[in-house]
Short mmCIF file of C-alpha atoms in Angstrom, two decimals:
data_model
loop_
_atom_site.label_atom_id
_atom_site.label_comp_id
_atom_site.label_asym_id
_atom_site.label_seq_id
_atom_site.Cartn_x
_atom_site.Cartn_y
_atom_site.Cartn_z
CA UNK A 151 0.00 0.00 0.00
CA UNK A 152 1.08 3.48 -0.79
CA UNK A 153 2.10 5.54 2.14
CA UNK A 154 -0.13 9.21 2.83
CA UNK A 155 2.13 12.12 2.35
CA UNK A 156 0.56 13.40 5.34
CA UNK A 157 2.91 11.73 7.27
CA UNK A 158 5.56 14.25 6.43
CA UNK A 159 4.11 17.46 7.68
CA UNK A 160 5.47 20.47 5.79
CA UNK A 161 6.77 21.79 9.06
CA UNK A 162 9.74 18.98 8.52
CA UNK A 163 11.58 20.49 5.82
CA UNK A 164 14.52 22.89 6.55
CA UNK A 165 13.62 26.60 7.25
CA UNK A 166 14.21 28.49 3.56
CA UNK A 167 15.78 31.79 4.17
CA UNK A 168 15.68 33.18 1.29
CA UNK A 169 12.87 35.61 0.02
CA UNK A 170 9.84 34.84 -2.59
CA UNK A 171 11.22 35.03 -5.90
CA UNK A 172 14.69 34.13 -4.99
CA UNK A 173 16.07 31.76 -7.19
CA UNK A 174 18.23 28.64 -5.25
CA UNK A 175 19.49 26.71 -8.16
CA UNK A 176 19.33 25.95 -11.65
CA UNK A 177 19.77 23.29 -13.96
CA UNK A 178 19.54 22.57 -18.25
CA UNK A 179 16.17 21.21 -19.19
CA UNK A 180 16.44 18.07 -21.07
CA UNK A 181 16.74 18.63 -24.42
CA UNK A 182 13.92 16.58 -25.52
CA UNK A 183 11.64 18.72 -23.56
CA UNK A 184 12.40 21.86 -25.16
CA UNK A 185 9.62 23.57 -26.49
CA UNK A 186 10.01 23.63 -29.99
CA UNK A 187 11.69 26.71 -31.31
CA UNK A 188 13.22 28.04 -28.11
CA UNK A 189 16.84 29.57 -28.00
CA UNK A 190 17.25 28.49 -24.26
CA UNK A 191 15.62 26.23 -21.80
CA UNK A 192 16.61 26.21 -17.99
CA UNK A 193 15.13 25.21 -14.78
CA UNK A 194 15.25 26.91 -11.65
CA UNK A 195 14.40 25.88 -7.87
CA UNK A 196 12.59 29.09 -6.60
CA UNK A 197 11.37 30.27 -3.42
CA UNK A 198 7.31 30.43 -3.27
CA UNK A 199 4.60 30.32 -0.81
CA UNK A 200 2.82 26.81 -0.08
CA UNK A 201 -1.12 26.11 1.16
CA UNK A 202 -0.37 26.64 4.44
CA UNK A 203 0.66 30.32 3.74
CA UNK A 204 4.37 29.36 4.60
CA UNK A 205 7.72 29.88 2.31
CA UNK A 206 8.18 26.83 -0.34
CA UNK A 207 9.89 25.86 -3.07
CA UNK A 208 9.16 25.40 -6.56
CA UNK A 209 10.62 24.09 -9.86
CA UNK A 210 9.68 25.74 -12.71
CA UNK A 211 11.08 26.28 -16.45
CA UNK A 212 12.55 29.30 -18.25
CA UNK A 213 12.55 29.31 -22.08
CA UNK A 214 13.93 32.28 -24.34
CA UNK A 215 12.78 32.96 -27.86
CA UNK A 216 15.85 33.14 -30.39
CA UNK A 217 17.31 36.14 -31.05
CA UNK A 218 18.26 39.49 -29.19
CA UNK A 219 15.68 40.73 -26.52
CA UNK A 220 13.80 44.04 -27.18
CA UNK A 221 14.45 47.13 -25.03
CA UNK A 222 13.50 46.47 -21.50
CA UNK A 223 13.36 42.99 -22.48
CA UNK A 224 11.45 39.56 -23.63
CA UNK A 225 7.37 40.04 -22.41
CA UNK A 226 6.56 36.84 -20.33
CA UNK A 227 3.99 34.60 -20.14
CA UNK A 228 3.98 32.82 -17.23
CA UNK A 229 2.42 29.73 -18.35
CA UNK A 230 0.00 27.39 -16.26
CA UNK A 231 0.24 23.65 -16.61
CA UNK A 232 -2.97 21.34 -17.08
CA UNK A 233 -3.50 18.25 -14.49
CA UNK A 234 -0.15 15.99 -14.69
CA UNK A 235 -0.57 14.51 -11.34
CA UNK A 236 0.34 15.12 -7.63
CA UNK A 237 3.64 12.86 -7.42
CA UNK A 238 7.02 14.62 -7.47
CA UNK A 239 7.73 12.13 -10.94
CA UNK A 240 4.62 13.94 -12.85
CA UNK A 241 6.55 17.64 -12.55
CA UNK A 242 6.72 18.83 -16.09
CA UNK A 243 10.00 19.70 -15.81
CA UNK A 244 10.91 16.16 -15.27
CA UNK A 245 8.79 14.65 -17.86
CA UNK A 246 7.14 17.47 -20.34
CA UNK A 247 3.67 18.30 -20.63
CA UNK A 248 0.97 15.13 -19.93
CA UNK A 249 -0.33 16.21 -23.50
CA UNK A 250 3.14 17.16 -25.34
CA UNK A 251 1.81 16.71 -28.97
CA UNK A 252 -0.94 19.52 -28.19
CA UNK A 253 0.99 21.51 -25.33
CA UNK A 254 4.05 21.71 -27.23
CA UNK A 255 2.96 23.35 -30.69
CA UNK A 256 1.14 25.91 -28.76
CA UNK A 257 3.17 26.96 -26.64
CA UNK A 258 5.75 27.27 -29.97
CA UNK A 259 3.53 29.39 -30.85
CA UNK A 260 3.84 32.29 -28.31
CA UNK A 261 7.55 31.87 -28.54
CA UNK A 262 7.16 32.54 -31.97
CA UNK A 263 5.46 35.66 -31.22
CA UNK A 264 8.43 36.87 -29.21
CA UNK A 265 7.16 36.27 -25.57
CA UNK A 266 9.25 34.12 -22.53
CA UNK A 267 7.51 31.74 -21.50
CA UNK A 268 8.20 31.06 -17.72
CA UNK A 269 6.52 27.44 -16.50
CA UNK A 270 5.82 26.89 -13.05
CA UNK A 271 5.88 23.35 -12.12
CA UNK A 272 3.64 24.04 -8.56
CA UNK A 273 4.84 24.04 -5.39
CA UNK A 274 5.34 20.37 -3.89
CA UNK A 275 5.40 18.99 -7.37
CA UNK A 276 8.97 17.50 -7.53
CA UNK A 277 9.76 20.10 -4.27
CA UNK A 278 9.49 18.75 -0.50
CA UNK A 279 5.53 18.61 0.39
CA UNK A 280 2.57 17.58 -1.47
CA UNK A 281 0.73 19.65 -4.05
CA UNK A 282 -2.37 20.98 -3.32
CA UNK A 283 -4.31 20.43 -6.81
CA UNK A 284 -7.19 23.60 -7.62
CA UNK A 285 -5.86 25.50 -4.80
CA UNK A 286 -6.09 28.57 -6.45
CA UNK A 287 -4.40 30.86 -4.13
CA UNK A 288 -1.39 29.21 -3.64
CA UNK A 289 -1.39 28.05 -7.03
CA UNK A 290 -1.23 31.89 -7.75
CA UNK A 291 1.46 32.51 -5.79
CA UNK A 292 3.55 30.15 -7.82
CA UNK A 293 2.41 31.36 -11.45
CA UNK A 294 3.28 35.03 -10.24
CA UNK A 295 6.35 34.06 -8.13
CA UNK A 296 7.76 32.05 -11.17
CA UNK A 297 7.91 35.42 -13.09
CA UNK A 298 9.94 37.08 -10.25
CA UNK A 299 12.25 34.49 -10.20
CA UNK A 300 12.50 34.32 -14.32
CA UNK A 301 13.24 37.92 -13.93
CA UNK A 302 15.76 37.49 -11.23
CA UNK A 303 17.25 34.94 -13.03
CA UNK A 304 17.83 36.38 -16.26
CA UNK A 305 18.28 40.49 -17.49
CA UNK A 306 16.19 39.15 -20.71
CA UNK A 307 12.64 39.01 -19.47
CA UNK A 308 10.78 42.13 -19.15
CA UNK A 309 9.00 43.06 -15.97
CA UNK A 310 5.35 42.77 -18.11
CA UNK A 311 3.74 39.73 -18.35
CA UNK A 312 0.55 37.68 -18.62
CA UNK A 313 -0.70 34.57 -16.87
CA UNK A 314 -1.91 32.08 -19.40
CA UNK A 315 -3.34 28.54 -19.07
CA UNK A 316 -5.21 25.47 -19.88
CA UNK A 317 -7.74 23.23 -17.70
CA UNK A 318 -6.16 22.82 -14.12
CA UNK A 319 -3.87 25.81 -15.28
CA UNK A 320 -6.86 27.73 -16.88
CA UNK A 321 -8.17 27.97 -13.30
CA UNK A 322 -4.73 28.85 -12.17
CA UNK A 323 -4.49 31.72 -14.97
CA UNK A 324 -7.73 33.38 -14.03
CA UNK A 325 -7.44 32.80 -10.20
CA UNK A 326 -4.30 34.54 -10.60
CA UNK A 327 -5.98 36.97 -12.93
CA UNK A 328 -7.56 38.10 -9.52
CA UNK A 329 -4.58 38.09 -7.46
CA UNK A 330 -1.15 39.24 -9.40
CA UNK A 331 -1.08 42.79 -9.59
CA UNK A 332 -1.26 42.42 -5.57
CA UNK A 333 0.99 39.37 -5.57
CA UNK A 334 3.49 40.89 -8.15
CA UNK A 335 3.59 44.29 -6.50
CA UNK A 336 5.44 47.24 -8.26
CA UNK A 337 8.42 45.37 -9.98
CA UNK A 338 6.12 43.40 -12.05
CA UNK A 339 3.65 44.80 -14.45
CA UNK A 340 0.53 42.41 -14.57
CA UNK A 341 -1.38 42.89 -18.23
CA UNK A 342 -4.11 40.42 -18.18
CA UNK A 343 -4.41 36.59 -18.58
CA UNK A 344 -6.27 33.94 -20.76
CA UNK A 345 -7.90 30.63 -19.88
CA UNK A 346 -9.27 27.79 -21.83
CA UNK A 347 -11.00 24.79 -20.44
CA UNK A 348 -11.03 26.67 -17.24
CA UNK A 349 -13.08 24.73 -14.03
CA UNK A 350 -15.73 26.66 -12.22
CA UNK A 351 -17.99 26.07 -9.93
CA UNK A 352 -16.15 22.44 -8.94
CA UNK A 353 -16.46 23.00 -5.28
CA UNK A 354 -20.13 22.71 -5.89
CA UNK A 355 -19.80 19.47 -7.36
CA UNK A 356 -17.61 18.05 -4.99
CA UNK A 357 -19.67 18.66 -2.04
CA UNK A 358 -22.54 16.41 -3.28
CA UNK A 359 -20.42 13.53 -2.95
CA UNK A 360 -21.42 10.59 -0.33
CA UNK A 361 -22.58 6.70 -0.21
CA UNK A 362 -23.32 6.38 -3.86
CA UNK A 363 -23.60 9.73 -4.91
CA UNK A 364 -22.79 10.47 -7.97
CA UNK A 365 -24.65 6.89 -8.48
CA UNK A 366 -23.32 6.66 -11.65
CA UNK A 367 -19.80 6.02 -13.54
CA UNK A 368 -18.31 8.84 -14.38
CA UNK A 369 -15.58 9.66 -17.10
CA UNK A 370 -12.26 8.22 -15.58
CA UNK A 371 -10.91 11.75 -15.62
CA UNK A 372 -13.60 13.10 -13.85
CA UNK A 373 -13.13 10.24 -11.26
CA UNK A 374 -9.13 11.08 -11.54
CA UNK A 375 -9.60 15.31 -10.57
CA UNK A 376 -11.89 14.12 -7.51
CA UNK A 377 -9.05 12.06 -6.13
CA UNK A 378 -6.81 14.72 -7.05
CA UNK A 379 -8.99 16.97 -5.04
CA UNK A 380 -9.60 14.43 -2.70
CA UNK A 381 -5.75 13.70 -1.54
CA UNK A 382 -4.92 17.51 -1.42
CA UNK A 383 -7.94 18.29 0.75
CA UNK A 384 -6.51 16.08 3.48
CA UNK A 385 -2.72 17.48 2.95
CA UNK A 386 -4.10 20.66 2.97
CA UNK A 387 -6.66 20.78 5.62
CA UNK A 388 -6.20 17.74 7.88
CA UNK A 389 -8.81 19.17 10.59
CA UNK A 390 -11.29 17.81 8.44
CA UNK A 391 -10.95 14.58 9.42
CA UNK A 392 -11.43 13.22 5.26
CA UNK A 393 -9.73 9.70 5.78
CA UNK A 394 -12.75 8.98 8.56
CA UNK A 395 -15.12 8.68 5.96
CA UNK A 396 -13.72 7.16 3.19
CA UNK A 397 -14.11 3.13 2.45
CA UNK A 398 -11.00 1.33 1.90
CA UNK A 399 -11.56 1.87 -2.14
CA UNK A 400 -11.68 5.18 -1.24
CA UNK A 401 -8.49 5.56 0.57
CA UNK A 402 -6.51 3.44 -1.60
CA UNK A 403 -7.18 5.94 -4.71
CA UNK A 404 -6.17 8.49 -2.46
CA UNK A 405 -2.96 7.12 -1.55
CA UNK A 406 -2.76 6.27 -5.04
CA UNK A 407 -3.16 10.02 -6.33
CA UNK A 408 -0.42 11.43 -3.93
CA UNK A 409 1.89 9.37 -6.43
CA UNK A 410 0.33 8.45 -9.32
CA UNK A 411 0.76 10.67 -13.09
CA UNK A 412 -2.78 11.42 -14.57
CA UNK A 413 -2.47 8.91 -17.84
CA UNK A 414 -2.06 6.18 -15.43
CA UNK A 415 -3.88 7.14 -12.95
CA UNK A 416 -6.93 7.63 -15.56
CA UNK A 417 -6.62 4.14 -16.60
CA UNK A 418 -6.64 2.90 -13.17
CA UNK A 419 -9.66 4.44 -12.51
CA UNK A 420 -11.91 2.87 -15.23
CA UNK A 421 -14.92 1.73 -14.00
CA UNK A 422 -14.43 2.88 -10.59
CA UNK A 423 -17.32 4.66 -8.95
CA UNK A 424 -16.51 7.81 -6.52
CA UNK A 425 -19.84 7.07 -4.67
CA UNK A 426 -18.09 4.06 -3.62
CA UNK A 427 -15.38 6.31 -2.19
CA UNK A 428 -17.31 7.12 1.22
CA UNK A 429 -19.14 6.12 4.26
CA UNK A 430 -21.07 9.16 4.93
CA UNK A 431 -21.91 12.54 2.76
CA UNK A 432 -18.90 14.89 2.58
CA UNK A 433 -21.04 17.97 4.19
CA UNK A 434 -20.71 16.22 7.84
CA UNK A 435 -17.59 17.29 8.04
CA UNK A 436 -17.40 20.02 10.06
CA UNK A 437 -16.96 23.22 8.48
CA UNK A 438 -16.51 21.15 5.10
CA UNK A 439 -18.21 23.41 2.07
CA UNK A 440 -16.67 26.63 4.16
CA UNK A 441 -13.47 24.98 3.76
CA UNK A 442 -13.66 23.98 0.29
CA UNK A 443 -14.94 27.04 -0.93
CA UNK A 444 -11.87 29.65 0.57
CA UNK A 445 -9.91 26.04 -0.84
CA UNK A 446 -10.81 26.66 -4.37
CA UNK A 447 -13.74 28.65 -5.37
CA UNK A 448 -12.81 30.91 -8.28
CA UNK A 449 -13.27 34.42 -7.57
CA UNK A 450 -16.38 36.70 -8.51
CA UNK A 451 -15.17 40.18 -8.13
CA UNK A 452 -11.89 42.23 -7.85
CA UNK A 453 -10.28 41.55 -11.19
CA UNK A 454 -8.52 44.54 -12.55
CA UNK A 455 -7.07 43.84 -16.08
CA UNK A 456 -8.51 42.03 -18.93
CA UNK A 457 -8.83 38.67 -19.16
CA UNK A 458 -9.81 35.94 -21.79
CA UNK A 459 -11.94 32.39 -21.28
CA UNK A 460 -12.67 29.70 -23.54
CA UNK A 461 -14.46 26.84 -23.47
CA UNK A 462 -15.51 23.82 -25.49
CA UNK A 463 -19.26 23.30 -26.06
CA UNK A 464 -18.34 19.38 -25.97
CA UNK A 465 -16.01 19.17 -23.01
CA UNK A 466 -16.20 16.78 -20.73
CA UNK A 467 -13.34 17.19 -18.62
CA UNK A 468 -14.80 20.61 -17.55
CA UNK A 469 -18.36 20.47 -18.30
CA UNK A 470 -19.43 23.91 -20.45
CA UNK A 471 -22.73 24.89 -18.18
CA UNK A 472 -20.28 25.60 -15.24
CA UNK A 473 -17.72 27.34 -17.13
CA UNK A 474 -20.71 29.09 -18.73
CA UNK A 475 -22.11 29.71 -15.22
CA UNK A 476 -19.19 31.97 -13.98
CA UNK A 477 -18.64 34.01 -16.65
CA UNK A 478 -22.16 34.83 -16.85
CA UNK A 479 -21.51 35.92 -12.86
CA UNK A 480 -18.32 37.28 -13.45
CA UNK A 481 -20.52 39.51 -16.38
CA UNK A 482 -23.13 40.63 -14.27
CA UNK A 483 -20.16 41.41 -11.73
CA UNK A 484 -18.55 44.12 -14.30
CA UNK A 485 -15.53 42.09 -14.57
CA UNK A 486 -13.30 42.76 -17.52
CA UNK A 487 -13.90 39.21 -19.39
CA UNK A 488 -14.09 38.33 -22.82
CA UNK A 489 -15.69 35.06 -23.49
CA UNK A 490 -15.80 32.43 -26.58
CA UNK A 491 -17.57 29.29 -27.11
CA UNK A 492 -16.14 26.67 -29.29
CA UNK A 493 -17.97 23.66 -30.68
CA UNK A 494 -15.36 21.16 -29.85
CA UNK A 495 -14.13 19.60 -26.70
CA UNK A 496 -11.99 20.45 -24.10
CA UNK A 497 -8.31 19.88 -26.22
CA UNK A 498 -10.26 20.86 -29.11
CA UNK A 499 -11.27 24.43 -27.91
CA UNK A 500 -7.69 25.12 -26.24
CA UNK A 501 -6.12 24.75 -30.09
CA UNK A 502 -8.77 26.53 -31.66
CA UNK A 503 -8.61 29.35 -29.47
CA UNK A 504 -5.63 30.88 -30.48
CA UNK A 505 -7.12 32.56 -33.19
CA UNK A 506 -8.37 34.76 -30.46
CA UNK A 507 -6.03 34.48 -27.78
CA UNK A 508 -2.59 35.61 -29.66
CA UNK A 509 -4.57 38.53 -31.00
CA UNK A 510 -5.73 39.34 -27.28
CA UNK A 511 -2.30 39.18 -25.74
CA UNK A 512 -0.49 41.20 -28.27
CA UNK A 513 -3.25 44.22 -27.69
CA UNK A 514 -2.13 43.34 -23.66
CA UNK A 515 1.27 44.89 -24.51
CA UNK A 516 0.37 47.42 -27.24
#
């Protein structure tokens, strides 16, 4: 059986005395994981802040565009990784992106366009503790923190940049939409951000769960981002008490998710049920949907630069009506979004959407 990560409490790894944004160390990316197109690729160990509002480190990736940077440098998008898993092996700068054959053209693309592209790995993923998966304030922390440490790091990037993401990282991109001109303070210079296939309203899903609820099969990667959720919950917020109500199944695909990378983990969960995951409904636990909602509901309010979503009509990884849901609230909020529907699915809207996206960015920095 897989041992919890909870028994290594993040309060066991040495004190880090350096500041957010510091960089520790560095290393060459493996050349195979070089997206396509860039003149440099390097990896660098920075200092962030973790779920339990505590300093952390963090791996992420630097990659130049060929050629000599502009005045005042390269403009940087700090880019925000889909679901690869919660196990230090699933870090994309160990392995690449879970989808390479779709991540990698696109993100060619911006390069081509002249931008850095900085690439948080998370913190915990591949760093001491565990990641906390949809936590979208300390995932935040790390998209913004990964620009300060790009910048610190090398004289080519420029101090403006944009968050930009797909799925898990779409959430991450727009939660940090909210939250990086106050992250980034006055070094940085925060345009705006994009997300396609972005989850919304997930909380509310998650809280049905119980004995048999949903009480039917879902898609294994549906099943997979529960688990996800599931594991980080109890890393994250242990006062819960999560492993008293779940059934053996449940805990072993819990265990399971602390280590396993999403392919395989998807394939493990075929046919599995997540109403067979529990003994009693997730709401008993005390304080549960308050908990879950400060954990990762995305924000309503308080955005101050433009942003872009996307989302597939046909997606089934994040269903459309929730997506479609918050923007309509984030719309009757004021909030600076622009919005596109795409009949296509989840992959499937994040390629088409750059028809609109690059266009969208470039006005960012005009």
């Amino acid at each position: 059986m897989v041992t919890a990560l909870l028994a290594v409490p993040a309060s066991a790894a040495p004190a880090i005395t350096q500041e957010i944004g510091d960089v520790v160390s560095t290393r060459d990316l493996d050349r195979n994981l070089w997206i396509p197109g860039a003149a440099s690729a390097e990896v660098l160990t920075y200092v962030t802040t973790d779920t339990f509002g505590e300093k952390a480190l963090s791996t992420g990736t630097v990659f130049l565009p060929p050629g000599t940077a502009p005045e005042g440098g390269w403009p940087v998008i700090s880019w925000a990784h889909g679901t690869s898993g919660l196990g230090d092996a699933c870090a994309p700068s160990l392995i690449g992106p879970t989808y390479a054959e779709r991540d990698l053209p696109y993100l060619a693309n911006w390069l081509a366009q002249g931008y850095a592209i900085v690439a948080s790995d998370y913190a915990g993923l591949g760093t001491p503790g565990l990641p906390t998966y949809l936590d979208g304030r300390t995932t935040a922390h790390n998209v913004v923190d990964m620009v300060k440490a790009g910048r610190n790091h090398s004289e080519d990037l420029s101090r403006s940049w944009v968050a930009v993401g797909q799925s898990q990282g779409g959430g991450a991109a727009i939660y940090t939409a909210r939250y990086a001109t106050e992250f980034g303070g006055p070094d940085l210079d925060y345009r705006g951000a994009v997300g396609t296939g972005t989850p919304a309203y997930i909380e509310k899903l998650v809280s049905i769960g119980g004995p048999g609820v949903p009480p039917v099969e879902l898609p294994s990667g549906l099943t997979a981002y529960v688990a996800y959720i599931g594991a980080s919950l109890r890393y994250a917020h242990p006062e819960l008490g999560l492993d008293d109500i779940l059934t053996p199944l449940g805990k072993k695909y819990a265990d399971l998710a602390e280590t396993t990378c999403v392919t395989d983990f998807e394939a493990q969960l075929d046919g599995v049920t997540i109403g067979d995951f529990f003994t009693a409904p997730l709401t008993g636990l005390p304080n549960f949907t308050a908990v879950l909602d400060d954990y990762m509901a995305m924000p309503e309010t308080g955005f101050d630069k433009p942003f872009f979503m996307g989302n597939g009509v046909q997606d089934i990884d994040v269903p459309f009506p929730t997506t479609a849901a918050y923007v309509a609230r984030l719309t009757a909020n004021g909030q600076p979004v622009t919005f596109r529907a795409y009949n296509t699915d989840h992959s499937g809207a994040f390629v088409q959407s750059q028809a609109d996206t690059i266009p969208f960015v470039a006005n960012l920095f005009r």
